[in-house]
N, CA, C and O of each residue as an XYZ file, in Angstrom:
864
protein
N     103.493     70.145    253.965
C     102.231     69.731    254.556
C     102.417     69.549    256.053
O     103.334     68.854    256.491
N     101.550     70.173    256.835
C     101.700     70.069    258.293
C     100.859     68.963    258.892
O     100.898     68.764    260.106
N     100.102     68.237    258.090
C      99.597     66.964    258.525
C      98.168     66.887    259.001
O      97.364     67.806    258.848
N      97.894     65.720    259.598
C      96.578     65.332    260.071
C      96.572     65.214    261.586
O      97.505     64.675    262.181
N      95.512     65.723    262.206
C      95.206     65.392    263.588
C      93.924     64.584    263.565
O      92.915     65.028    263.017
N      93.960     63.390    264.162
C      92.763     62.569    264.238
C      92.403     62.348    265.694
O      93.215     61.879    266.490
N      91.177     62.694    266.023
C      90.665     62.572    267.390
C      89.704     61.387    267.418
O      88.725     61.349    266.673
N      89.997     60.427    268.283
C      89.178     59.232    268.327
C      89.713     58.183    267.375
O      89.000     57.725    266.483
N      90.956     57.805    267.560
C      91.613     56.895    266.619
C      91.534     55.472    267.144
O      92.476     54.969    267.757
N      90.397     54.830    266.897
C      90.221     53.451    267.304
C      90.773     52.487    266.275
O      91.459     52.905    265.342
N      90.482     51.182    266.431
C      91.091     50.159    265.576
C      90.444     50.006    264.211
O      90.915     49.201    263.407
N      89.377     50.751    263.918
C      88.681     50.582    262.645
C      88.868     51.816    261.765
O      89.911     51.955    261.127
N      87.887     52.712    261.714
C      87.998     53.872    260.837
C      89.186     54.744    261.214
O      89.929     55.184    260.338
N      89.374     54.997    262.494
C      90.462     55.866    262.915
C      91.818     55.360    262.464
O      92.628     56.120    261.934
N      92.061     54.086    262.672
C      93.328     53.489    262.261
C      93.505     53.564    260.749
O      94.581     53.904    260.258
N      92.443     53.245    260.017
C      92.552     53.249    258.560
C      92.769     54.651    258.007
O      93.553     54.834    257.076
N      92.079     55.646    258.573
C      92.269     57.025    258.121
C      93.686     57.493    258.412
O      94.325     58.110    257.559
N      94.182     57.205    259.610
C      95.541     57.616    259.966
C      96.555     57.006    259.011
O      97.469     57.690    258.549
N      96.398     55.727    258.716
C      97.333     55.066    257.801
C      97.209     55.630    256.382
O      98.213     55.801    255.691
N      95.989     55.917    255.953
C      95.769     56.446    254.592
C      96.475     57.778    254.414
O      97.173     57.989    253.421
N      96.298     58.675    255.369
C      96.943     59.981    255.265
C      98.449     59.848    255.429
O      99.214     60.546    254.762
N      98.875     58.959    256.309
C     100.302     58.748    256.509
C     100.991     58.231    255.266
O     102.114     58.632    254.962
N     100.324     57.340    254.542
C     100.914     56.812    253.305
C     101.028     57.883    252.234
O     101.856     57.772    251.330
N     100.205     58.916    252.329
C     100.279     60.015    251.362
C     101.345     61.042    251.729
O     101.536     62.028    251.017
N     102.032     60.809    252.835
C     103.133     61.679    253.216
C     102.817     62.708    254.283
O     103.686     63.501    254.644
N     101.588     62.715    254.799
C     101.249     63.674    255.849
C     101.651     63.123    257.215
O     101.320     61.982    257.536
N     102.355     63.910    258.021
C     102.584     63.478    259.401
C     101.257     63.421    260.146
O     100.365     64.234    259.899
N     101.130     62.479    261.040
C      99.868     62.209    261.715
C     100.031     62.369    263.220
O     100.987     61.867    263.810
N      99.091     63.070    263.829
C      99.003     63.146    265.290
C      97.728     62.429    265.704
O      96.637     62.780    265.257
N      97.867     61.439    266.548
C      96.766     60.580    266.963
C      96.350     60.954    268.382
O      97.184     61.007    269.286
N      95.057     61.214    268.572
C      94.517     61.509    269.895
C      93.444     60.470    270.202
O      92.484     60.320    269.447
N      93.609     59.761    271.301
C      92.631     58.759    271.708
C      92.508     58.787    273.230
O      93.391     59.274    273.935
N      91.401     58.258    273.709
C      91.142     58.279    275.154
C      92.168     57.441    275.918
O      92.622     57.840    276.990
N      92.528     56.296    275.373
C      93.494     55.418    276.035
C      94.873     55.594    275.395
O      94.990     55.532    274.171
N      95.911     55.812    276.193
C      97.252     55.976    275.624
C      97.669     54.804    274.747
O      98.291     55.004    273.703
N      97.334     53.579    275.158
C      97.737     52.414    274.373
C      97.064     52.401    273.010
O      97.675     52.002    272.018
N      95.809     52.834    272.955
C      95.100     52.877    271.680
C      95.720     53.908    270.749
O      95.895     53.647    269.559
N      96.054     55.077    271.285
C      96.689     56.112    270.473
C      98.031     55.638    269.930
O      98.345     55.843    268.758
N      98.813     55.009    270.785
C     100.132     54.554    270.357
C     100.035     53.427    269.342
O     100.870     53.342    268.442
N      99.030     52.557    269.465
C      98.878     51.465    268.507
C      98.633     52.002    267.110
O      99.209     51.512    266.138
N      97.776     53.012    267.009
C      97.501     53.594    265.699
C      98.727     54.326    265.166
O      99.053     54.214    263.984
N      99.402     55.068    266.027
C     100.622     55.758    265.596
C     101.674     54.759    265.123
O     102.378     55.010    264.146
N     101.779     53.642    265.807
C     102.751     52.614    265.416
C     102.396     52.024    264.054
O     103.287     51.709    263.267
N     101.098     51.872    263.769
C     100.685     51.364    262.469
C     101.067     52.320    261.353
O     101.464     51.888    260.271
N     100.949     53.621    261.609
C     101.367     54.620    260.623
C     102.866     54.538    260.392
O     103.330     54.570    259.252
N     103.619     54.432    261.474
C     105.078     54.343    261.346
C     105.500     53.063    260.645
O     106.488     53.061    259.910
N     104.767     51.970    260.860
C     105.088     50.707    260.196
C     104.930     50.818    258.683
O     105.585     50.093    257.935
N     104.063     51.723    258.233
C     103.881     51.984    256.799
C     104.932     52.939    256.243
O     104.939     53.237    255.049
N     105.822     53.417    257.116
C     106.841     54.361    256.677
C     106.496     55.807    256.929
O     107.238     56.696    256.511
N     105.369     56.077    257.613
C     104.959     57.450    257.886
C     105.480     57.967    259.217
O     106.137     57.253    259.974
N     105.169     59.222    259.476
C     105.529     59.870    260.740
C     104.270     60.009    261.588
O     103.223     60.418    261.088
N     104.371     59.669    262.866
C     103.189     59.752    263.724
C     103.587     59.921    265.175
O     104.586     59.368    265.634
N     102.784     60.697    265.887
C     102.930     60.865    267.329
C     101.575     60.583    267.963
O     100.539     60.682    267.306
N     101.590     60.234    269.240
C     100.366     59.835    269.924
C     100.167     60.654    271.195
O     101.117     60.957    271.917
N      98.907     61.004    271.448
C      98.530     61.746    272.651
C      97.235     61.168    273.204
O      96.380     60.691    272.458
N      97.108     61.220    274.528
C      95.908     60.704    275.186
C      95.038     61.853    275.664
O      95.519     62.782    276.313
N      93.744     61.783    275.336
C      92.780     62.764    275.835
C      91.386     62.201    275.648
O      91.104     61.524    274.660
N      90.518     62.487    276.605
C      89.113     62.123    276.513
C      88.376     63.259    275.822
O      88.521     64.420    276.203
N      87.579     62.926    274.798
C      86.874     63.967    274.046
C      85.894     64.747    274.908
O      85.512     65.859    274.545
N      85.476     64.187    276.045
C      84.539     64.895    276.924
C      85.240     65.803    277.914
O      84.583     66.554    278.635
N      86.561     65.748    277.964
C      87.355     66.581    278.872
C      87.897     67.763    278.069
O      88.921     67.643    277.398
N      87.215     68.894    278.139
C      87.584     70.022    277.286
C      89.029     70.459    277.510
O      89.771     70.664    276.549
N      89.425     70.599    278.755
C      90.796     71.056    279.044
C      91.816     70.053    278.519
O      92.815     70.435    277.910
N      91.560     68.771    278.757
C      92.492     67.746    278.295
C      92.551     67.655    276.786
O      93.628     67.471    276.219
N      91.399     67.781    276.121
C      91.374     67.720    274.667
C      92.121     68.900    274.063
O      92.908     68.734    273.131
N      91.873     70.083    274.591
C      92.581     71.260    274.071
C      94.086     71.136    274.270
O      94.860     71.546    273.404
N      94.508     70.579    275.397
C      95.938     70.404    275.654
C      96.555     69.413    274.670
O      97.665     69.627    274.183
N      95.841     68.339    274.380
C      96.356     67.360    273.418
C      96.445     67.962    272.020
O      97.400     67.698    271.289
N      95.460     68.766    271.647
C      95.501     69.417    270.334
C      96.666     70.394    270.250
O      97.318     70.497    269.212
N      96.926     71.103    271.328
C      98.080     72.008    271.349
C      99.381     71.231    271.203
O     100.293     71.666    270.501
N      99.466     70.082    271.867
C     100.675     69.261    271.764
C     100.852     68.745    270.335
O     101.973     68.662    269.833
N      99.745     68.401    269.686
C      99.823     67.942    268.298
C     100.300     69.061    267.373
O     101.104     68.828    266.470
N      99.800     70.277    267.604
C     100.237     71.425    266.800
C     101.715     71.699    267.037
O     102.449     72.016    266.101
N     102.147     71.579    268.267
C     103.567     71.796    268.574
C     104.443     70.770    267.859
O     105.557     71.079    267.436
N     103.929     69.547    267.728
C     104.714     68.487    267.094
C     104.819     68.652    265.585
O     105.894     68.464    265.016
N     103.704     69.004    264.924
C     103.683     68.995    263.453
C     103.206     70.295    262.817
O     103.180     70.406    261.592
N     102.831     71.278    263.627
C     102.307     72.515    263.081
C     100.794     72.506    262.997
O     100.156     71.489    263.268
N     100.220     73.637    262.623
C      98.768     73.734    262.438
C      98.364     72.742    261.357
O      98.967     72.733    260.284
N      97.373     71.916    261.606
C      97.073     70.818    260.668
C      96.454     71.282    259.364
O      95.775     72.307    259.304
N      96.706     70.504    258.322
C      95.989     70.659    257.064
C      94.630     69.978    257.141
O      93.682     70.383    256.469
N      94.545     68.936    257.970
C      93.307     68.175    258.092
C      93.094     67.762    259.536
O      94.037     67.402    260.241
N      91.847     67.818    259.962
C      91.429     67.287    261.257
C      90.294     66.306    260.992
O      89.348     66.620    260.269
N      90.390     65.137    261.569
C      89.299     64.163    261.502
C      88.816     63.912    262.923
O      89.566     63.443    263.779
N      87.552     64.234    263.155
C      86.947     63.950    264.460
C      86.166     62.650    264.334
O      85.095     62.596    263.729
N      86.740     61.599    264.928
C      86.193     60.254    264.785
C      85.726     59.670    266.113
O      85.324     58.508    266.175
N      85.778     60.472    267.178
C      85.339     59.970    268.473
C      83.839     59.709    268.441
O      83.073     60.500    267.891
N      83.434     58.615    269.025
C      82.015     58.287    269.041
C      81.698     57.321    270.165
O      82.522     56.485    270.536
N      80.513     57.446    270.692
C      80.022     56.520    271.716
C      78.771     55.859    271.151
O      77.726     56.494    271.005
N      78.894     54.589    270.840
C      77.823     53.857    270.156
C      77.082     52.999    271.166
O      77.661     52.119    271.804
N      75.800     53.270    271.298
C      74.965     52.503    272.203
C      73.668     52.125    271.487
O      73.163     52.877    270.653
N      73.146     50.958    271.823
C      71.798     50.578    271.399
C      70.871     50.812    272.584
O      70.925     50.081    273.572
N      70.026     51.822    272.486
C      69.139     52.149    273.598
C      67.809     52.652    273.050
O      67.758     53.376    272.057
N      66.749     52.254    273.714
C      65.406     52.697    273.342
C      64.970     53.816    274.276
O      65.641     54.123    275.261
N      63.853     54.407    273.951
C      63.323     55.533    274.716
C      63.256     55.207    276.205
O      62.634     54.226    276.612
N      63.907     56.046    277.011
C      63.853     55.918    278.454
C      64.830     54.949    279.068
O      64.868     54.811    280.291
N      65.636     54.261    278.247
C      66.547     53.259    278.805
C      67.819     53.857    279.395
O      68.438     53.253    280.271
N      68.213     55.033    278.926
C      69.424     55.668    279.445
C      69.066     56.703    280.498
O      68.100     57.452    280.350
N      69.861     56.735    281.569
C      69.747     57.833    282.523
C      70.235     59.115    281.853
O      70.964     59.074    280.862
N      69.825     60.243    282.404
C      70.172     61.529    281.783
C      71.669     61.719    281.657
O      72.141     62.231    280.642
N      72.436     61.313    282.679
C      73.883     61.522    282.602
C      74.511     60.648    281.526
O      75.489     61.058    280.900
N      73.971     59.448    281.294
C      74.480     58.595    280.227
C      74.153     59.188    278.858
O      74.977     59.155    277.944
N      72.959     59.723    278.730
C      72.559     60.340    277.473
C      73.437     61.556    277.172
O      73.876     61.744    276.038
N      73.685     62.367    278.177
C      74.524     63.553    277.979
C      75.959     63.171    277.646
O      76.630     63.874    276.890
N      76.432     62.062    278.206
C      77.781     61.600    277.870
C      77.875     61.256    276.389
O      78.869     61.575    275.737
N      76.839     60.604    275.857
C      76.832     60.269    274.436
C      76.913     61.518    273.576
O      77.687     61.571    272.620
N      76.116     62.521    273.914
C      76.145     63.765    273.140
C      77.485     64.487    273.295
O      77.980     65.108    272.354
N      78.061     64.398    274.491
C      79.348     65.059    274.717
C      80.432     64.471    273.819
O      81.254     65.206    273.273
N      80.435     63.149    273.665
C      81.439     62.504    272.822
C      81.157     62.761    271.345
O      82.053     63.141    270.591
N      79.909     62.552    270.937
C      79.586     62.567    269.515
C      79.517     63.966    268.913
O      79.804     64.152    267.730
N      79.133     64.957    269.733
C      78.888     66.290    269.171
C      79.765     67.362    269.826
O      80.474     68.093    269.134
N      79.719     67.454    271.143
C      80.391     68.576    271.815
C      81.898     68.520    271.619
O      82.533     69.558    271.434
N      82.480     67.328    271.654
C      83.919     67.217    271.424
C      84.316     67.718    270.050
O      85.372     68.330    269.888
N      83.467     67.460    269.051
C      83.758     67.958    267.698
C      83.746     69.482    267.663
O      84.592     70.103    267.019
N      82.778     70.081    268.365
C      82.714     71.542    268.411
C      83.928     72.119    269.132
O      84.464     73.150    268.725
N      84.362     71.451    270.211
C      85.552     71.910    270.932
C      86.769     71.882    270.020
O      87.530     72.848    269.964
N      86.954     70.775    269.306
C      88.114     70.659    268.413
C      88.059     71.696    267.301
O      89.080     72.281    266.941
N      86.871     71.925    266.758
C      86.729     72.911    265.678
C      86.994     74.326    266.182
O      87.661     75.115    265.513
N      86.471     74.640    267.361
C      86.696     75.975    267.914
C      88.166     76.202    268.228
O      88.667     77.321    268.115
N      88.855     75.137    268.623
C      90.259     75.271    269.006
C      91.189     75.347    267.800
O      92.177     76.081    267.823
N      90.877     74.592    266.748
C      91.790     74.497    265.612
C      91.320     75.247    264.375
O      92.141     75.706    263.581
N      89.995     75.378    264.200
C      89.470     75.980    262.980
C      90.018     77.364    262.679
O      90.465     77.599    261.557
N      90.003     78.296    263.635
C      90.532     79.627    263.335
C      92.013     79.620    262.973
O      92.456     80.412    262.142
N      92.771     78.735    263.591
C      94.195     78.652    263.262
C      94.396     78.065    261.860
O      95.284     78.493    261.122
N      93.570     77.090    261.504
C      93.648     76.545    260.147
C      93.301     77.625    259.126
O      93.967     77.756    258.099
N      92.257     78.396    259.415
C      91.865     79.471    258.506
C      92.979     80.494    258.345
O      93.219     80.992    257.245
N      93.652     80.802    259.433
C      94.711     81.817    259.404
C      95.946     81.356    258.650
O      96.748     82.178    258.205
N      96.104     80.045    258.503
C      97.283     79.523    257.816
C      96.948     78.946    256.447
O      97.747     78.202    255.878
N      95.775     79.281    255.910
C      95.470     78.905    254.548
C      94.347     77.917    254.359
O      94.041     77.549    253.224
N      93.715     77.471    255.446
C      92.576     76.575    255.307
C      92.929     75.124    255.525
O      93.935     74.799    256.155
N      92.076     74.243    254.988
C      92.262     72.814    255.187
C      90.913     72.137    255.239
O      89.926     72.651    254.713
N      90.876     70.977    255.879
C      89.647     70.202    255.961
C      89.390     69.779    257.406
O      90.293     69.310    258.100
N      88.148     69.952    257.845
C      87.714     69.477    259.155
C      86.593     68.470    258.884
O      85.491     68.843    258.479
N      86.891     67.203    259.111
C      86.002     66.117    258.718
C      85.515     65.365    259.949
O      86.294     65.078    260.858
N      84.225     65.049    259.974
C      83.611     64.410    261.133
C      82.979     63.094    260.697
O      82.306     63.026    259.668
N      83.200     62.061    261.481
C      82.571     60.775    261.203
C      81.116     60.804    261.649
O      80.812     61.008    262.824
N      80.231     60.596    260.693
C      78.813     60.552    260.986
C      78.276     59.132    260.893
O      79.039     58.174    260.774
N      76.979     59.010    260.947
C      76.330     57.709    260.872
C      74.829     57.881    260.967
O      74.320     59.002    260.971
N      74.125     56.766    261.044
C      72.676     56.781    261.206
C      71.997     57.692    260.188
O      71.429     58.718    260.560
N      72.049     57.331    258.917
C      71.383     58.177    257.927
C      69.884     58.311    258.171
O      69.260     59.289    257.758
N      69.320     57.321    258.845
C      67.927     57.406    259.266
C      67.861     57.120    260.761
O      68.479     56.160    261.223
N      67.126     57.928    261.535
C      67.026     57.662    262.971
C      66.280     56.363    263.230
O      65.336     56.018    262.519
N      66.722     55.644    264.268
C      66.108     54.383    264.640
C      65.684     54.416    266.096
O      66.438     54.870    266.956
N      64.483     53.937    266.377
C      63.991     53.907    267.750
C      64.812     52.974    268.633
O      64.772     53.086    269.858
N      65.554     52.055    268.023
C      66.401     51.136    268.783
C      67.740     51.755    269.167
O      68.488     51.174    269.953
N      68.047     52.929    268.619
C      69.323     53.618    268.889
C      69.044     55.108    269.099
O      69.436     55.946    268.287
N      68.371     55.416    270.184
C      67.923     56.793    270.407
C      69.098     57.749    270.540
O      69.174     58.740    269.813
N      70.022     57.462    271.467
C      71.113     58.414    271.718
C      72.030     58.546    270.513
O      72.498     59.645    270.211
N      72.293     57.449    269.822
C      73.167     57.507    268.652
C      72.484     58.256    267.507
O      73.123     59.053    266.820
N      71.202     58.007    267.301
C      70.475     58.705    266.242
C      70.496     60.209    266.465
O      70.750     60.974    265.535
N      70.232     60.632    267.685
C      70.233     62.064    267.979
C      71.649     62.636    267.921
O      71.851     63.771    267.487
N      72.624     61.842    268.361
C      74.004     62.313    268.304
C      74.482     62.530    266.887
O      75.135     63.533    266.599
N      74.164     61.599    265.991
C      74.610     61.744    264.607
C      73.806     62.817    263.866
O      74.324     63.461    262.954
N      72.548     63.007    264.256
C      71.815     64.156    263.713
C      72.485     65.452    264.155
O      72.558     66.418    263.397
N      72.971     65.456    265.394
C      73.707     66.612    265.895
C      74.991     66.851    265.129
O      75.389     67.997    264.924
N      75.643     65.780    264.702
C      76.851     65.911    263.886
C      76.543     66.641    262.583
O      77.299     67.519    262.166
N      75.428     66.277    261.938
C      75.065     66.965    260.699
C      74.815     68.447    260.935
O      75.280     69.293    260.171
N      74.074     68.757    262.002
C      73.802     70.167    262.306
C      75.097     70.903    262.632
O      75.298     72.037    262.199
N      75.967     70.258    263.393
C      77.241     70.882    263.732
C      78.064     71.165    262.485
O      78.668     72.231    262.365
N      78.090     70.207    261.550
C      78.857     70.401    260.323
C      78.307     71.568    259.514
O      79.072     72.352    258.952
N      76.988     71.685    259.455
C      76.389     72.805    258.731
C      76.804     74.147    259.346
O      77.175     75.079    258.633
N      76.736     74.227    260.667
C      77.090     75.486    261.339
C      78.575     75.785    261.226
O      78.966     76.933    261.014
N      79.405     74.755    261.367
C      80.842     74.963    261.232
C      81.212     75.381    259.814
O      82.129     76.179    259.620
N      80.506     74.848    258.829
C      80.763     75.252    257.445
C      80.426     76.722    257.228
O      81.141     77.436    256.524
N      79.331     77.166    257.840
C      78.986     78.589    257.748
C      80.059     79.457    258.395
O      80.384     80.538    257.905
N      80.599     78.964    259.502
C      81.580     79.741    260.269
C      82.966     79.720    259.633
O      83.630     80.754    259.548
N      83.402     78.544    259.186
C      84.788     78.370    258.766
C      84.963     78.284    257.244
O      86.046     78.551    256.721
N      83.896     77.911    256.545
C      84.012     77.745    255.098
C      84.496     78.976    254.361
O      85.364     78.862    253.496
N      83.960     80.164    254.677
C      84.430     81.361    253.961
C      85.913     81.648    254.145
O      86.511     82.376    253.353
N      86.513     81.072    255.198
C      87.948     81.269    255.441
C      88.792     80.151    254.870
O      89.997     80.101    255.112
N      88.170     79.239    254.103
C      88.944     78.212    253.424
C      89.013     76.869    254.097
O      89.792     76.010    253.682
N      88.204     76.659    255.146
C      88.199     75.367    255.820
C      86.992     74.565    255.344
O      85.847     74.974    255.539
N      87.252     73.444    254.731
C      86.208     72.563    254.217
C      85.690     71.694    255.354
O      86.429     70.860    255.876
N      84.452     71.874    255.740
C      83.834     71.074    256.800
C      82.893     70.071    256.153
O      82.041     70.444    255.347
N      83.045     68.802    256.502
C      82.211     67.763    255.901
C      82.090     66.585    256.849
O      82.879     66.432    257.782
N      81.084     65.752    256.594
C      80.906     64.522    257.346
C      80.942     63.327    256.399
O      80.545     63.414    255.237
N      81.423     62.228    256.925
C      81.330     60.943    256.246
C      80.311     60.118    257.020
O      80.570     59.698    258.148
N      79.161     59.890    256.417
C      78.079     59.167    257.077
C      78.157     57.700    256.700
O      77.960     57.336    255.540
N      78.441     56.868    257.677
C      78.596     55.429    257.461
C      77.285     54.753    257.843
O      76.801     54.911    258.964
N      76.718     54.005    256.914
C      75.337     53.546    257.062
C      75.184     52.209    257.776
O      74.055     51.782    258.022
N      76.278     51.534    258.117
C      76.141     50.219    258.757
C      77.390     49.929    259.577
O      78.305     50.749    259.656
N      77.411     48.759    260.181
C      78.525     48.370    261.056
C      79.808     48.219    260.247
O      79.814     47.616    259.174
N      80.885     48.774    260.777
C      82.186     48.724    260.112
C      82.930     47.471    260.563
O      83.123     47.235    261.756
N      83.340     46.676    259.580
C      84.114     45.473    259.875
C      85.077     45.206    258.722
O      84.684     45.298    257.559
N      86.332     44.877    259.027
C      87.285     44.555    257.963
C      86.814     43.363    257.140
O      86.228     42.417    257.668
N      87.078     43.426    255.848
C      86.750     42.318    254.968
C      85.303     42.251    254.548
O      84.885     41.284    253.910
N      84.524     43.273    254.898
C      83.124     43.312    254.499
C      82.896     44.478    253.548
O      83.834     45.178    253.166
N      81.630     44.678    253.170
C      81.297     45.828    252.337
C      81.572     47.143    253.051
O      81.666     48.192    252.414
N      81.700     47.088    254.375
C      81.997     48.285    255.171
C      83.398     48.175    255.763
O      83.610     48.384    256.958
N      84.339     47.844    254.899
C      85.735     47.744    255.317
C      86.273     49.142    255.632
O      86.079     50.069    254.846
N      86.947     49.298    256.774
C      87.419     50.641    257.140
C      88.422     51.235    256.164
O      88.504     52.456    256.032
N      89.188     50.392    255.478
C      90.138     50.925    254.498
C      89.404     51.587    253.328
O      89.851     52.610    252.809
N      88.286     51.005    252.921
C      87.502     51.614    251.847
C      86.873     52.922    252.311
O      86.821     53.895    251.559
N      86.400     52.939    253.543
C      85.809     54.165    254.086
C      86.854     55.265    254.191
O      86.563     56.433    253.932
N      88.071     54.892    254.571
C      89.140     55.885    254.733
C      89.431     56.627    253.435
O      89.846     57.786    253.460
N      89.214     55.962    252.299
C      89.446     56.629    251.015
C      88.564     57.870    250.856
O      88.978     58.848    250.232
N      87.343     57.835    251.421
C      86.451     58.989    251.314
C      87.016     60.198    252.036
O      86.894     61.326    251.558
N      87.633     59.967    253.183
C      88.229     61.082    253.921
C      89.344     61.724    253.102
O      89.464     62.948    253.065
N      90.147     60.909    252.454
C      91.221     61.452    251.625
C      90.644     62.232    250.444
O      91.147     63.301    250.099
N      89.591     61.698    249.825
C      88.974     62.393    248.704
C      88.393     63.742    249.127
O      88.530     64.728    248.403
N      87.751     63.792    250.282
C      87.207     65.055    250.782
C      88.336     66.051    251.068
O      88.217     67.238    250.766
N      89.413     65.564    251.643
C      90.557     66.435    251.932
C      91.133     67.028    250.649
O      91.580     68.175    250.641
N      91.126     66.259    249.574
C      91.748     66.694    248.330
C      90.840     67.567    247.471
O      91.300     68.129    246.477
N      89.574     67.694    247.824
C      88.656     68.480    246.998
C      89.023     69.958    246.985
O      89.418     70.532    248.000
N      88.882     70.551    245.814
C      89.039     71.999    245.692
C      87.756     72.664    246.180
O      86.720     72.002    246.253
N      87.796     73.959    246.518
C      86.582     74.632    246.994
C      85.392     74.495    246.053
O      84.248     74.455    246.508
N      85.643     74.424    244.752
C      84.547     74.285    243.794
C      83.886     72.906    243.880
O      82.758     72.723    243.421
N      84.589     71.947    244.465
C      84.089     70.572    244.546
C      83.555     70.215    245.937
O      83.010     69.128    246.124
N      83.702     71.097    246.893
C      83.394     70.756    248.282
C      82.024     70.100    248.426
O      81.024     70.588    247.900
N      82.003     68.994    249.144
C      80.767     68.341    249.548
C      80.604     68.477    251.051
O      81.592     68.500    251.785
N      79.381     68.566    251.509
C      79.118     68.700    252.941
C      78.982     67.353    253.615
O      79.418     67.179    254.753
N      78.377     66.390    252.918
C      78.178     65.062    253.479
C      78.340     64.018    252.386
O      77.792     64.149    251.291
N      79.114     62.964    252.710
C      79.271     61.836    251.814
C      78.708     60.617    252.527
O      79.081     60.328    253.665
N      77.817     59.909    251.862
C      77.200     58.713    252.438
C      77.920     57.469    251.949
O      78.036     57.236    250.746
N      78.397     56.682    252.885
C      78.997     55.378    252.548
C      77.954     54.322    252.860
O      77.762     53.950    254.017
N      77.276     53.836    251.815
C      76.196     52.864    251.983
C      76.288     51.828    250.882
O      76.352     52.166    249.700
N      76.295     50.546    251.282
C      76.398     49.481    250.287
C      75.391     48.391    250.634
O      75.299     47.387    249.927
């Protein structure tokens, strides 16, 4: 197994997903905007007995993101699984964000996922397939979260298009849509959510799901 690359490995879902895959024996490459954040998650994987390396890249920096993905491939090989977990969460109503702030949200939530898929998807297909999983949210759009609602709707559309592009070559593209705030020790515990990513990764082509809703 050549492992997992996770982009956007924060202290909640990202950390839990990295640890979940690491405990199953997959080497993990962690990509996060801040070097300290990436290393913290990698250290948590290693503390569980897994193998992990850390790289810093901003999901909105195409050149930097591609370089980090190349470094991850060099470390562990073409991945069996990619989890795109980068997200910019804002509460904003109509007209409250300047255009550049709105575009930044879309760049993190949607465009970075497309960059990662374009960079790694064909290589995954050429080496036998795998899973490309994206963290979604906002099952229903809310006027109180305009940029996030549109960004997560974009995630669904992106997953559909990526599935059309990569699915026939053996790459399972899916989203995990989380319906509420993630907090440890609650109904939305990140460790419980991480189990869904593992289940999607383990699905056979006959079982592939496009979107799994985590709602309690």
